[in-house]
PDB file of C-alpha atoms and ligand atoms in Angstrom:
ATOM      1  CA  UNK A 283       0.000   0.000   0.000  1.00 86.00           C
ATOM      2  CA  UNK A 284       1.198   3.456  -0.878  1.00 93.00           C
ATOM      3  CA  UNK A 285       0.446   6.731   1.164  1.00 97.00           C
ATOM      4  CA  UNK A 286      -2.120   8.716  -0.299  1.00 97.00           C
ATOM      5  CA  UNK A 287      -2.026  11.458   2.353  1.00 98.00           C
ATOM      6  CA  UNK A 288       1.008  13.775   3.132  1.00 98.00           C
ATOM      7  CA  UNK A 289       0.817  15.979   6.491  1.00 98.00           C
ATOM      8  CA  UNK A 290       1.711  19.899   6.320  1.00 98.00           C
ATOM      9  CA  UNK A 291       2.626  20.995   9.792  1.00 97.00           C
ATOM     10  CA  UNK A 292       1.939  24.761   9.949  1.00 96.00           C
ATOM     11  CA  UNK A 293       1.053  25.778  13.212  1.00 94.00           C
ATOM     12  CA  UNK A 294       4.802  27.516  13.584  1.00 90.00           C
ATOM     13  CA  UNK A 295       4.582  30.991  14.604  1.00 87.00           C
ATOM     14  CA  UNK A 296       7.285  31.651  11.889  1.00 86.00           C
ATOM     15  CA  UNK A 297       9.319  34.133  14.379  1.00 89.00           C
ATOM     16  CA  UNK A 298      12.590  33.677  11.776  1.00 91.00           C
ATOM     17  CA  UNK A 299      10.800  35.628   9.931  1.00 92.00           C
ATOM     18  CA  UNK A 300       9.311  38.556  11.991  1.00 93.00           C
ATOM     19  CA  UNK A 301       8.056  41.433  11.427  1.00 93.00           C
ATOM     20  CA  UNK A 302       7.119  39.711   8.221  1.00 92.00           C
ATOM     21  CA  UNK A 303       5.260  37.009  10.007  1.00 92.00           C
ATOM     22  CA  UNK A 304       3.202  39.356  12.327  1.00 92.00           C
ATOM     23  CA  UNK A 305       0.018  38.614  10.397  1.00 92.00           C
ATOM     24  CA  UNK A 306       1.048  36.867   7.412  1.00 93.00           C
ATOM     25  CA  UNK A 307       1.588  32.872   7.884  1.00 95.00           C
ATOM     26  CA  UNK A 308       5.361  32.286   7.052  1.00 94.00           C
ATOM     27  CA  UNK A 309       4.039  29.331   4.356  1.00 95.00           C
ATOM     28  CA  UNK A 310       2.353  32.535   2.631  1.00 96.00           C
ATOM     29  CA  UNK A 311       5.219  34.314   2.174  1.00 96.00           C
ATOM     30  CA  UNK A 312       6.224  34.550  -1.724  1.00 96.00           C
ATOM     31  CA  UNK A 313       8.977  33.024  -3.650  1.00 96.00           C
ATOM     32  CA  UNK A 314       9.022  34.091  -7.271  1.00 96.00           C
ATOM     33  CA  UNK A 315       5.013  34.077  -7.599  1.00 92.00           C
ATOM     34  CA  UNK A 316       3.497  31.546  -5.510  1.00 94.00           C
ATOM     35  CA  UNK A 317       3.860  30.994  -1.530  1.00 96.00           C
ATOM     36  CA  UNK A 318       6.151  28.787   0.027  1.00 96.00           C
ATOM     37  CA  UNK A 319       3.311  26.504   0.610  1.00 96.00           C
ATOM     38  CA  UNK A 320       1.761  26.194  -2.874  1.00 96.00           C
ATOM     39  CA  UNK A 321       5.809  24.648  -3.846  1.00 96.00           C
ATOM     40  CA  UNK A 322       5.184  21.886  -1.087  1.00 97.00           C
ATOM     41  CA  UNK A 323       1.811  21.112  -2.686  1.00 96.00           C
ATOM     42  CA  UNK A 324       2.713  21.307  -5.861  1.00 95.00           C
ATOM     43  CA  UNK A 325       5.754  18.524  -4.934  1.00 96.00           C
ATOM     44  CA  UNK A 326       3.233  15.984  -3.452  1.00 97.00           C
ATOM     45  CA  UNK A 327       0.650  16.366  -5.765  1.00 95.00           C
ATOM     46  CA  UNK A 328       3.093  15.560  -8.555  1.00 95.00           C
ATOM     47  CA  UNK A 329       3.974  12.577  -6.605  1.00 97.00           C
ATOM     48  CA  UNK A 330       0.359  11.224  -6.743  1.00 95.00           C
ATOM     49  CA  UNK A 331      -0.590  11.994  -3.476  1.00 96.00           C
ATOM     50  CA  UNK A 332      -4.210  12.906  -3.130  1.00 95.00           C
ATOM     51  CA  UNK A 333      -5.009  14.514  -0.004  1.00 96.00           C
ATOM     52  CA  UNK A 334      -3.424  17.387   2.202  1.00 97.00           C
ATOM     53  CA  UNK A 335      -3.270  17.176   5.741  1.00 98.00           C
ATOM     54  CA  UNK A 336      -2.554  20.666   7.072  1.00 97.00           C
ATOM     55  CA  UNK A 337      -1.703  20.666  10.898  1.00 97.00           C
ATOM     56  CA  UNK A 338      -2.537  24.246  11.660  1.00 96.00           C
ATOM     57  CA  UNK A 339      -3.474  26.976  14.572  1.00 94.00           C
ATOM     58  CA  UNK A 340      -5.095  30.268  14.611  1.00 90.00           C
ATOM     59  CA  UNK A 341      -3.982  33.158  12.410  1.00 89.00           C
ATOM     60  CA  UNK A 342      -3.401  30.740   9.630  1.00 93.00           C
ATOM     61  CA  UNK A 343      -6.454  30.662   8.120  1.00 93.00           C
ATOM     62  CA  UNK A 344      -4.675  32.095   4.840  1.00 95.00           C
ATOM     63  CA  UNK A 345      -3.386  28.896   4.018  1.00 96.00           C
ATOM     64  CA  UNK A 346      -6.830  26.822   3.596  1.00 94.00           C
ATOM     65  CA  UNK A 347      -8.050  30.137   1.442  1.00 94.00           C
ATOM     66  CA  UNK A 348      -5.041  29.844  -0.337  1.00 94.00           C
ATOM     67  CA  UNK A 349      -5.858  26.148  -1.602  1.00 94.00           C
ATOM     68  CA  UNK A 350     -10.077  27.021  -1.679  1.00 92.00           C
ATOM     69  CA  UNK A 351     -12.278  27.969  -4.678  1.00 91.00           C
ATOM     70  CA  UNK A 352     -12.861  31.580  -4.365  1.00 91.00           C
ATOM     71  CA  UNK A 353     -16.260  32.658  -5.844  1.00 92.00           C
ATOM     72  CA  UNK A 354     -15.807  35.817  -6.426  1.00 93.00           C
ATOM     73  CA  UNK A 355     -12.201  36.216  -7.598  1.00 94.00           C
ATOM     74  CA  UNK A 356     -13.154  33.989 -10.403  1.00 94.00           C
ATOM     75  CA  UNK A 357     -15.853  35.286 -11.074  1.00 95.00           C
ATOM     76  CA  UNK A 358     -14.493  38.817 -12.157  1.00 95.00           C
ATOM     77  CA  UNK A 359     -11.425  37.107 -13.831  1.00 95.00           C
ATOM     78  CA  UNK A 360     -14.079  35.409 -15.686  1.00 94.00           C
ATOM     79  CA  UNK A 361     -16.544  39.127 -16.487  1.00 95.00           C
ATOM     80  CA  UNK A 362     -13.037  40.270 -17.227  1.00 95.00           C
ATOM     81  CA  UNK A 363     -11.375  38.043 -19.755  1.00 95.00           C
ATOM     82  CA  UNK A 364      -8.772  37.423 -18.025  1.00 94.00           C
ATOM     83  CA  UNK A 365      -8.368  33.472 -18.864  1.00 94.00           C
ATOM     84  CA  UNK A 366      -4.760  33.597 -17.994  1.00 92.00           C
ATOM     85  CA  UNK A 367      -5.688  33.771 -14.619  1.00 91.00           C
ATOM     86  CA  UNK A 368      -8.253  32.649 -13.934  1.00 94.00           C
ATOM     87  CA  UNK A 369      -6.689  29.607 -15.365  1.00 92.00           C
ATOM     88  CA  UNK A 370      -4.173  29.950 -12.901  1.00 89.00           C
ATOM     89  CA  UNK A 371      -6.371  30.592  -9.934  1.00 91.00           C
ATOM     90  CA  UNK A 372      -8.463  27.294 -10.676  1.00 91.00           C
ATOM     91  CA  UNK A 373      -5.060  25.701 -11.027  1.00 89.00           C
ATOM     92  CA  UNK A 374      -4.661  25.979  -7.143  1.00 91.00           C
ATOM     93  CA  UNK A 375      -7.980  25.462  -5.704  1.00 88.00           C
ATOM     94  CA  UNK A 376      -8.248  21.863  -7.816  1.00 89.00           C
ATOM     95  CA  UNK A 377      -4.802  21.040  -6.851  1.00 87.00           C
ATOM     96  CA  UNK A 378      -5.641  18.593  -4.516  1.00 91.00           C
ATOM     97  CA  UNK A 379      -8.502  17.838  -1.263  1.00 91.00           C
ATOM     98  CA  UNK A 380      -7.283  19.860   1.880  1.00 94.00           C
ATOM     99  CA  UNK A 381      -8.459  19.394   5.940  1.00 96.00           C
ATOM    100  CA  UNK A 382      -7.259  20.861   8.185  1.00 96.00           C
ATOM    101  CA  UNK A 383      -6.451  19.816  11.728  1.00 97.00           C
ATOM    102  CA  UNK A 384      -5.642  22.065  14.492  1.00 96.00           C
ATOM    103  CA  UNK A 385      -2.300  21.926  17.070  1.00 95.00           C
ATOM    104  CA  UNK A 386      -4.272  23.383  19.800  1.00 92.00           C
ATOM    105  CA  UNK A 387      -0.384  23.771  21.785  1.00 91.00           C
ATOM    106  CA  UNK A 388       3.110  24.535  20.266  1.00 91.00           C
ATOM    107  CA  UNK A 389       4.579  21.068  21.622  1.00 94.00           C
ATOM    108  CA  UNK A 390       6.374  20.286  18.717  1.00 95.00           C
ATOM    109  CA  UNK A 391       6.873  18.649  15.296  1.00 97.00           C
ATOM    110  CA  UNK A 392       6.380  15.530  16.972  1.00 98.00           C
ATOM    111  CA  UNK A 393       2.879  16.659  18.756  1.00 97.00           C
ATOM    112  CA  UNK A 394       1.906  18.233  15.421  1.00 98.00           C
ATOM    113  CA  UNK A 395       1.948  14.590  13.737  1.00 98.00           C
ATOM    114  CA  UNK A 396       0.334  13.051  16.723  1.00 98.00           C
ATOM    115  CA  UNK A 397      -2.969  15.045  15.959  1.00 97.00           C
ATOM    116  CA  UNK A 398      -3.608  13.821  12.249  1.00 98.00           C
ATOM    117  CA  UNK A 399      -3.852  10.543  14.188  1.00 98.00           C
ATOM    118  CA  UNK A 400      -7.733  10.688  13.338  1.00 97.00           C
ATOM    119  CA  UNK A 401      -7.397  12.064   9.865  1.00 97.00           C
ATOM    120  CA  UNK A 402      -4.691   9.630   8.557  1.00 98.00           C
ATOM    121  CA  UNK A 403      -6.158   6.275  10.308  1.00 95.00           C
ATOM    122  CA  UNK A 404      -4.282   3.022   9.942  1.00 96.00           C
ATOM    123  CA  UNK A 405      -1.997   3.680   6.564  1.00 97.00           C
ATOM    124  CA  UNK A 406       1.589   4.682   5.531  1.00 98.00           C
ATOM    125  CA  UNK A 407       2.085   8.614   4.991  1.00 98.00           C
ATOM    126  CA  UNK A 408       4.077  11.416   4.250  1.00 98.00           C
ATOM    127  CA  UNK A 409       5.174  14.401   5.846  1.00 98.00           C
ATOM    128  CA  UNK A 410       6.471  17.671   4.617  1.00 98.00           C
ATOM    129  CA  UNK A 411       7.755  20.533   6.796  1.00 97.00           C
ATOM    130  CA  UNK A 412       6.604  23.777   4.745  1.00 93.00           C
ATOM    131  CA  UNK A 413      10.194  25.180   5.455  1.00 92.00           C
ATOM    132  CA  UNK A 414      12.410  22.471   2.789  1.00 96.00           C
ATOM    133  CA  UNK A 415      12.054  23.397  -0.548  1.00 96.00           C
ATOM    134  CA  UNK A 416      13.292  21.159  -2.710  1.00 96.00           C
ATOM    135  CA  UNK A 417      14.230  21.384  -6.341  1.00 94.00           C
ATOM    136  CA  UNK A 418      14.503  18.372  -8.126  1.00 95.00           C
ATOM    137  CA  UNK A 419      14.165  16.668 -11.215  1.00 94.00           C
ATOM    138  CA  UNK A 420      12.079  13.867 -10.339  1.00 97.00           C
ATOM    139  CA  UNK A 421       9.599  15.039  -6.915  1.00 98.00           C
ATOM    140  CA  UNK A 422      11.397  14.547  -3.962  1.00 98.00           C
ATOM    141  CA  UNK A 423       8.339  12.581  -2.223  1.00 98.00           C
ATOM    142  CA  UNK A 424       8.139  10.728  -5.643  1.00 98.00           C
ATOM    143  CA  UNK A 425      11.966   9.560  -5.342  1.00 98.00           C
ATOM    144  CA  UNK A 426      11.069   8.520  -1.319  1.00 98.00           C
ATOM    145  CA  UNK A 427       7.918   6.643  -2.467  1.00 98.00           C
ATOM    146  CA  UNK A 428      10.116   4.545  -4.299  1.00 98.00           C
ATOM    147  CA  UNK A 429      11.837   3.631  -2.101  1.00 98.00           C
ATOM    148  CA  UNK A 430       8.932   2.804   0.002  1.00 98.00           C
ATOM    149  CA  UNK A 431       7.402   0.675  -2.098  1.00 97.00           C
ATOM    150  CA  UNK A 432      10.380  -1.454  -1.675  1.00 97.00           C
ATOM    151  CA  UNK A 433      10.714  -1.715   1.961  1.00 97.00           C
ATOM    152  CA  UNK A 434       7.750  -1.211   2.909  1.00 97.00           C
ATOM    153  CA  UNK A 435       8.958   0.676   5.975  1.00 97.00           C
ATOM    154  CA  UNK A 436       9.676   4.211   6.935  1.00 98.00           C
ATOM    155  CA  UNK A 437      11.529   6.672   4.844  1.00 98.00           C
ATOM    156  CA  UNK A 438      13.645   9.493   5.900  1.00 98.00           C
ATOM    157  CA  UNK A 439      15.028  12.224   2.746  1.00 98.00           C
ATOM    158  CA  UNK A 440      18.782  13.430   3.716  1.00 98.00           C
ATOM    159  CA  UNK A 441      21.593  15.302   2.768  1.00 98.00           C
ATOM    160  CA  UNK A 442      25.221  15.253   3.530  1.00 97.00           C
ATOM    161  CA  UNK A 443      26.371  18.455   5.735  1.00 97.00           C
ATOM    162  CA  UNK A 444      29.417  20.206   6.763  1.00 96.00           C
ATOM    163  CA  UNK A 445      30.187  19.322  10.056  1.00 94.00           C
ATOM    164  CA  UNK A 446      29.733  22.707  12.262  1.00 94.00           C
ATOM    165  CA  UNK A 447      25.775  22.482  10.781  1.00 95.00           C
ATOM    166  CA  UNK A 448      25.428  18.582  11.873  1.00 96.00           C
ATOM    167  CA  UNK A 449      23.814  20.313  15.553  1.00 96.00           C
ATOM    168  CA  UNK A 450      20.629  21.580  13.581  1.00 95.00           C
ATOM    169  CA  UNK A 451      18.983  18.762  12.072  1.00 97.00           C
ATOM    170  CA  UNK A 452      18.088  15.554  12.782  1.00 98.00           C
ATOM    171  CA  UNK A 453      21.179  13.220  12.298  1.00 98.00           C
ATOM    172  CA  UNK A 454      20.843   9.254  10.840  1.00 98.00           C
ATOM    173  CA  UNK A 455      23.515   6.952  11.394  1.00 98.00           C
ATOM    174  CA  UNK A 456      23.621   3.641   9.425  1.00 97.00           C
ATOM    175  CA  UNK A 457      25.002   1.440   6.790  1.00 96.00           C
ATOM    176  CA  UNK A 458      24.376   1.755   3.196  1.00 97.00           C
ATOM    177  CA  UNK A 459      22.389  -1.000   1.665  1.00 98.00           C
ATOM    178  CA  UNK A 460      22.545   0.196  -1.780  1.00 97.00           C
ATOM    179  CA  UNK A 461      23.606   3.290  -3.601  1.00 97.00           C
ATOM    180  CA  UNK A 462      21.908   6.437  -1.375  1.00 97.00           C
ATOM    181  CA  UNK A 463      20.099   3.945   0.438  1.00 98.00           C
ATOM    182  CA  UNK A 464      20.766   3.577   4.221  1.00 98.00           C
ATOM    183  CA  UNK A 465      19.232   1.416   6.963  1.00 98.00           C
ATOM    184  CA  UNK A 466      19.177   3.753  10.192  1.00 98.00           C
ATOM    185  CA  UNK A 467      21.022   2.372  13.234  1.00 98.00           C
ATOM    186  CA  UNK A 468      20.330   5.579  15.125  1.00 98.00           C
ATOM    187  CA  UNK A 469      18.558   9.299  14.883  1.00 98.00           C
ATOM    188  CA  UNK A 470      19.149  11.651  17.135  1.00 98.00           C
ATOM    189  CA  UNK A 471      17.894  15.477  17.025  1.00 97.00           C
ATOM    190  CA  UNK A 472      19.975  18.027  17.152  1.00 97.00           C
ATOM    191  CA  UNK A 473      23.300  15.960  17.815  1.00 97.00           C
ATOM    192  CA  UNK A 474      26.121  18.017  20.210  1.00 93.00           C
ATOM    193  CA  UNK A 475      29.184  17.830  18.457  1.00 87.00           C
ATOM    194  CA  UNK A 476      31.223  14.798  19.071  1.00 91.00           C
ATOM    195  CA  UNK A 477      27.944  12.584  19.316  1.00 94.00           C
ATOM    196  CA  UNK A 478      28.300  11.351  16.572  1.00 96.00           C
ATOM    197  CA  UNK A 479      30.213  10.840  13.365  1.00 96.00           C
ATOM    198  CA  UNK A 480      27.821  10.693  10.953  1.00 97.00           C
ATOM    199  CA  UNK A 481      26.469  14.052   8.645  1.00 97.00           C
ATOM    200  CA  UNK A 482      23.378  12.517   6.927  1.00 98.00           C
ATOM    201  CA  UNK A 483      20.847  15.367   8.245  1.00 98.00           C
ATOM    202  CA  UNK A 484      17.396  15.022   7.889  1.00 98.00           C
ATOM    203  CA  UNK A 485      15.591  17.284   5.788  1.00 97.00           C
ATOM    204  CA  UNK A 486      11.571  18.064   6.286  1.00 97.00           C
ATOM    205  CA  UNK A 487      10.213  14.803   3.852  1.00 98.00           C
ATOM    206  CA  UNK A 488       9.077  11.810   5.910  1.00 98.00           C
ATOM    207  CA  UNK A 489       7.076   8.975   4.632  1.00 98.00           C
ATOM    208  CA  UNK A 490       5.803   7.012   8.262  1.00 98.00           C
ATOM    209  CA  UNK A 491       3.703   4.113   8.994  1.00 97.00           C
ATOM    210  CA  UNK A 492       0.974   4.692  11.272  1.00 97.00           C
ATOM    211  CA  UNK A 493       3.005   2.649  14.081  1.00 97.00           C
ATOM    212  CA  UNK A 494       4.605   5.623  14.520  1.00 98.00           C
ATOM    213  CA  UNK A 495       1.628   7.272  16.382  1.00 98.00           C
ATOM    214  CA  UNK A 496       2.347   4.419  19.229  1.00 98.00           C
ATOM    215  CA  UNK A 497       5.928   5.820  19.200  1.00 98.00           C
ATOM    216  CA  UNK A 498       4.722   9.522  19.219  1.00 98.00           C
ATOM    217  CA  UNK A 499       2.744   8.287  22.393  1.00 97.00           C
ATOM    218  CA  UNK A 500       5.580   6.749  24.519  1.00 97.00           C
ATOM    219  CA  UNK A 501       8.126   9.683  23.277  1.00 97.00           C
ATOM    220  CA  UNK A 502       8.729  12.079  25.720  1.00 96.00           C
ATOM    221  CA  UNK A 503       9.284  15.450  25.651  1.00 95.00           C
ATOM    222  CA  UNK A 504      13.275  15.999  23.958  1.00 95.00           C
ATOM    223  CA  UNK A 505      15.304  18.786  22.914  1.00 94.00           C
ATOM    224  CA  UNK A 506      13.944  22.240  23.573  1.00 92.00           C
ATOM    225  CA  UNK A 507      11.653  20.333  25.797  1.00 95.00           C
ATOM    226  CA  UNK A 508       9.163  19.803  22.633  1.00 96.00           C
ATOM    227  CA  UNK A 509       8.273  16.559  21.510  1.00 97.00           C
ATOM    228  CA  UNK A 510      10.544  15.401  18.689  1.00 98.00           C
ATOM    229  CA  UNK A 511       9.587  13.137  15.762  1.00 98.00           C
ATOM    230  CA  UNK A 512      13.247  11.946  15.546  1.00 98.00           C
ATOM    231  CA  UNK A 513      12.780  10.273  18.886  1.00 98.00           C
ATOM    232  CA  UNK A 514       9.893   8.436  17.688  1.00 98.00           C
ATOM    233  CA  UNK A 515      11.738   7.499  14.543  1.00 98.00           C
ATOM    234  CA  UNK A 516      14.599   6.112  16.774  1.00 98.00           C
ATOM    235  CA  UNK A 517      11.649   3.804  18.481  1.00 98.00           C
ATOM    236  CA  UNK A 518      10.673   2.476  15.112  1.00 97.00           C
ATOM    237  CA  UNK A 519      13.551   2.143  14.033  1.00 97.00           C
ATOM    238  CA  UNK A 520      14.305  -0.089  16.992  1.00 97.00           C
ATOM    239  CA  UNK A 521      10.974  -1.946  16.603  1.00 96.00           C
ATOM    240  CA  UNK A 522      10.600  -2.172  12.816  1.00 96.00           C
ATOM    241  CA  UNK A 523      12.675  -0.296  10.199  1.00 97.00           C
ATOM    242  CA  UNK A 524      13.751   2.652   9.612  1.00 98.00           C
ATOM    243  CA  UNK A 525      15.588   3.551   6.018  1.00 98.00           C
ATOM    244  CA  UNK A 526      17.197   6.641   5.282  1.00 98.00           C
ATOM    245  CA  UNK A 527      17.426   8.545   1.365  1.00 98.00           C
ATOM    246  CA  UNK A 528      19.571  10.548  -0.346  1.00 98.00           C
ATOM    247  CA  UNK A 529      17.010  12.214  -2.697  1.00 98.00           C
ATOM    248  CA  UNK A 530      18.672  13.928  -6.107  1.00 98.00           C
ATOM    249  CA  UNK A 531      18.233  17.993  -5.840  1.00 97.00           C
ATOM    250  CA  UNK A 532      18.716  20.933  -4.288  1.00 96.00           C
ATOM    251  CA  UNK A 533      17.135  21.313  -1.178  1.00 97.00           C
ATOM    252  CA  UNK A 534      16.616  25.121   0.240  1.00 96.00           C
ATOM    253  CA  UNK A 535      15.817  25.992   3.882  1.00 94.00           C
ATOM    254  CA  UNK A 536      13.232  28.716   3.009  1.00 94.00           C
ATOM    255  CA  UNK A 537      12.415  29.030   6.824  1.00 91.00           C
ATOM    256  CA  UNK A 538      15.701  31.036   7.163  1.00 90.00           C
ATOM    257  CA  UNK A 539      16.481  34.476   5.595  1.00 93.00           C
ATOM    258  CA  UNK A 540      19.475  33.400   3.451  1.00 94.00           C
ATOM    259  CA  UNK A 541      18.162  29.810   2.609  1.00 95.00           C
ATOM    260  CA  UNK A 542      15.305  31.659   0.983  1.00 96.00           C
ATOM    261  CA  UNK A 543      17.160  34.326  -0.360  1.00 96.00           C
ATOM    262  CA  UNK A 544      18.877  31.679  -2.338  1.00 96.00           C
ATOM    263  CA  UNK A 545      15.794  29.468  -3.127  1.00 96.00           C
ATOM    264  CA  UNK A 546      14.177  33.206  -4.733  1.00 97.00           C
ATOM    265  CA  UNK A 547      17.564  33.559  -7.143  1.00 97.00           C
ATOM    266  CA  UNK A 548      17.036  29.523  -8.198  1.00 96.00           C
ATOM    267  CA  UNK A 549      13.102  29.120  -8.690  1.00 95.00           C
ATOM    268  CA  UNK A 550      13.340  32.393 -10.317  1.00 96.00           C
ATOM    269  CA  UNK A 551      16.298  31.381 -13.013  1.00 96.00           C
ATOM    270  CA  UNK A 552      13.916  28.395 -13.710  1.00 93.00           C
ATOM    271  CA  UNK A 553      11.025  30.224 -14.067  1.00 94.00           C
ATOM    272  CA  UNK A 554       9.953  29.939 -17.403  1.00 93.00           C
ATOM    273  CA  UNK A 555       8.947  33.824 -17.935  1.00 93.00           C
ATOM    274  CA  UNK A 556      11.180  35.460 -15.778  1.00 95.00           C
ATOM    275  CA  UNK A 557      14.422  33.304 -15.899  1.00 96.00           C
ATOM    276  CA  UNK A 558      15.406  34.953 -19.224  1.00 97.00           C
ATOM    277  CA  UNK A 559      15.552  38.383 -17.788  1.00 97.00           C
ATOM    278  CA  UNK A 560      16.620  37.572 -14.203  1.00 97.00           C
ATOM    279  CA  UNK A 561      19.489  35.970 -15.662  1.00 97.00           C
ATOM    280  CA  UNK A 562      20.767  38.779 -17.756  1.00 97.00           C
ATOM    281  CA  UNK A 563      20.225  41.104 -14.553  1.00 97.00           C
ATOM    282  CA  UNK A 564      22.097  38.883 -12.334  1.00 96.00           C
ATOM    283  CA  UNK A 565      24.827  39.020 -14.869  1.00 96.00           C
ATOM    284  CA  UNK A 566      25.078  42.624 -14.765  1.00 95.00           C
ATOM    285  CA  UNK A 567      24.812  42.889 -11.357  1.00 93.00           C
ATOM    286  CA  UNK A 568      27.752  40.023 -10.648  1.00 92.00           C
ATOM    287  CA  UNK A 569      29.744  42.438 -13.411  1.00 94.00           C
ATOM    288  CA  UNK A 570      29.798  45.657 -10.795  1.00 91.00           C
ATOM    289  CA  UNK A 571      30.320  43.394  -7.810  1.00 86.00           C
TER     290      UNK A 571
HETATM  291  C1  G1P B1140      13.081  19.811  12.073  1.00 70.29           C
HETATM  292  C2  G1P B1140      13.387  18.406  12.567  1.00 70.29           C
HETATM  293  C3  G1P B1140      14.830  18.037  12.255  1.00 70.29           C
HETATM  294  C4  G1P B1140      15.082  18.169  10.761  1.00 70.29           C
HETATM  295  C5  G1P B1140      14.701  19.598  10.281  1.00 70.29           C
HETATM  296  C6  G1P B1140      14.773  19.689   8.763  1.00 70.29           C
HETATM  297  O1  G1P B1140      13.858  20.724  12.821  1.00 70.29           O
HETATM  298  O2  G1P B1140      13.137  18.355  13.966  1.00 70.29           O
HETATM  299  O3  G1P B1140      15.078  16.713  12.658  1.00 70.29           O
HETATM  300  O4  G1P B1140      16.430  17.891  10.472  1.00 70.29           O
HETATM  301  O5  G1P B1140      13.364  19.937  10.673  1.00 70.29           O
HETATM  302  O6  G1P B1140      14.478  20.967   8.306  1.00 70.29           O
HETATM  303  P1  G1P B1140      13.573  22.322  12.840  1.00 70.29           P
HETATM  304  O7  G1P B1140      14.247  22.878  11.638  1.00 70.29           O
HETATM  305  O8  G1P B1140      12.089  22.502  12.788  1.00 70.29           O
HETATM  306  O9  G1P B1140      14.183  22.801  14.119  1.00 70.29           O
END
């Protein structure tokens, strides 16, 4: 069985980001022409997912509007001519089925999958933290399902990193069972350094099994005294499986000023009106650096 449900946590108060966060949700904030969110959505949708879980609290009602039919929006685009976008605007509210479930306390990323408990029932499913953008040929939660479908057990997406950045992520250690492939002999969240050796950090994809809520239950409260979804991953991992991947792309921490900085100049040199002309500006600007 393949997930057909992938979990948005966005209940973060998105204080990286203040005073742009005051009142707008960090997710909403824009890269190139879309928000941060509509990237994430975009990503499991082209993996064949078919239903968005978003994990969410108040003051981020934005989001669900974001993804919902608007009447009267298309309805002038429509008076107006304006097929372009209105095109565009149907685009994103038939994107995919959205529900929403709320994080009624900030106890963490691991809390924040504990309450889709309901929602996702007894099935395998993804997660994706609205902070990793990730640009990639083939869908990052496309590459992960993969490797699901072969293991049939949990999936964790990482990257190499240099060794002073190891302390802020979520660190797997394991052995390589084939080529990017690794079967996790221990996660640990936010490692100190010289706890361990390893630099495969996790970045925000997940695809869990539902044991995991069982894990989630028994996991108490961790680093920053939230409770931490690595933790529960190191449970599974000790009860089941747990298999780490080293996706293909470029992954972008858009949940920090300079990760998203860079993830703008990118998605906009790939954008397929813009890139032209951003590129020939960059150029010039590189020229009087
Ligand atoms: C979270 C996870 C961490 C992971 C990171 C990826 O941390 O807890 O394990 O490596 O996302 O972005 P956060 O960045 O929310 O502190």
């Amino acid at each position: 069985m393949l997930p057909t449900k992938a979990v948005i946590p966005v209940a973060g108060l998105g204080t990286r980001f203040l005073p742009a966060t005051k009142v707008i949700p960090k997710e909403m904030l824009t890269i190139v022409d879309r928000p941060t969110i509509q990237y994430i959505v975009e990503e499991v949708v082209a993996s064949g997912i078919k239903e968005v879980v978003l994990v969410t609290a108040s003051g981020k009602s934005a989001i669900e509007d974001h993804f919902d039919y608007s009447f009267e929006l298309e309805t002038f685009l429509a008076q107006k001519g304006k097929l372009d976008l209105l095109n565009e605007v149907r685009h994103i509210s038939r994107l995919i089925e959205v529900v929403s479930v709320r994080q009624k306390e900030p106890l963490g990323l691991g809390h924040a999958v504990q309450v889709t408990e309901q929602v996702i029932g007894d099935q395998p499913f993804v997660v994706c933290l609205g902070d990793d953008l990730v640009e990639s040929e083939e869908p990052c939660v496309y590459q992960m399902l993969k490797v699901f479908e072969k293991y049939q057990e949990a999936v964790v997406a990482v990257q190499e990193v240099a060794e002073e950045d190891v302390r802020r992520y979520g660190i797997a250690e394991g052995k390589e069972v084939e080529p990017g492939v690794y079967q996790v002999e221990r996660i640990i969240e936010k490692p100190e350094p010289g706890m361990t050796k390893s630099r495969l950090a996790v970045i925000g994809r997940y695809i869990l099994r539902p044991e995991i809520y069982d894990c989630l239950k028994r996991t108490l409260p961790g680093i920053g005294g939230e409770i931490q979804l690595t933790d529960a991953l190191d449970t599974l991992r000790t009860e089941r499986s747990l298999y780490a991947y080293k996706f293909k792309g470029k992954r972008f921490d858009a949940g920090d000023k300079l990760g998203y900085l860079q993830a703008t100049v990118h998605l906009a040199l790939d954008h397929p009106d813009l890139g032209h002309a951003f590129k020939k500006y960059l150029k010039e600007i590189v020229a009087r650096l």
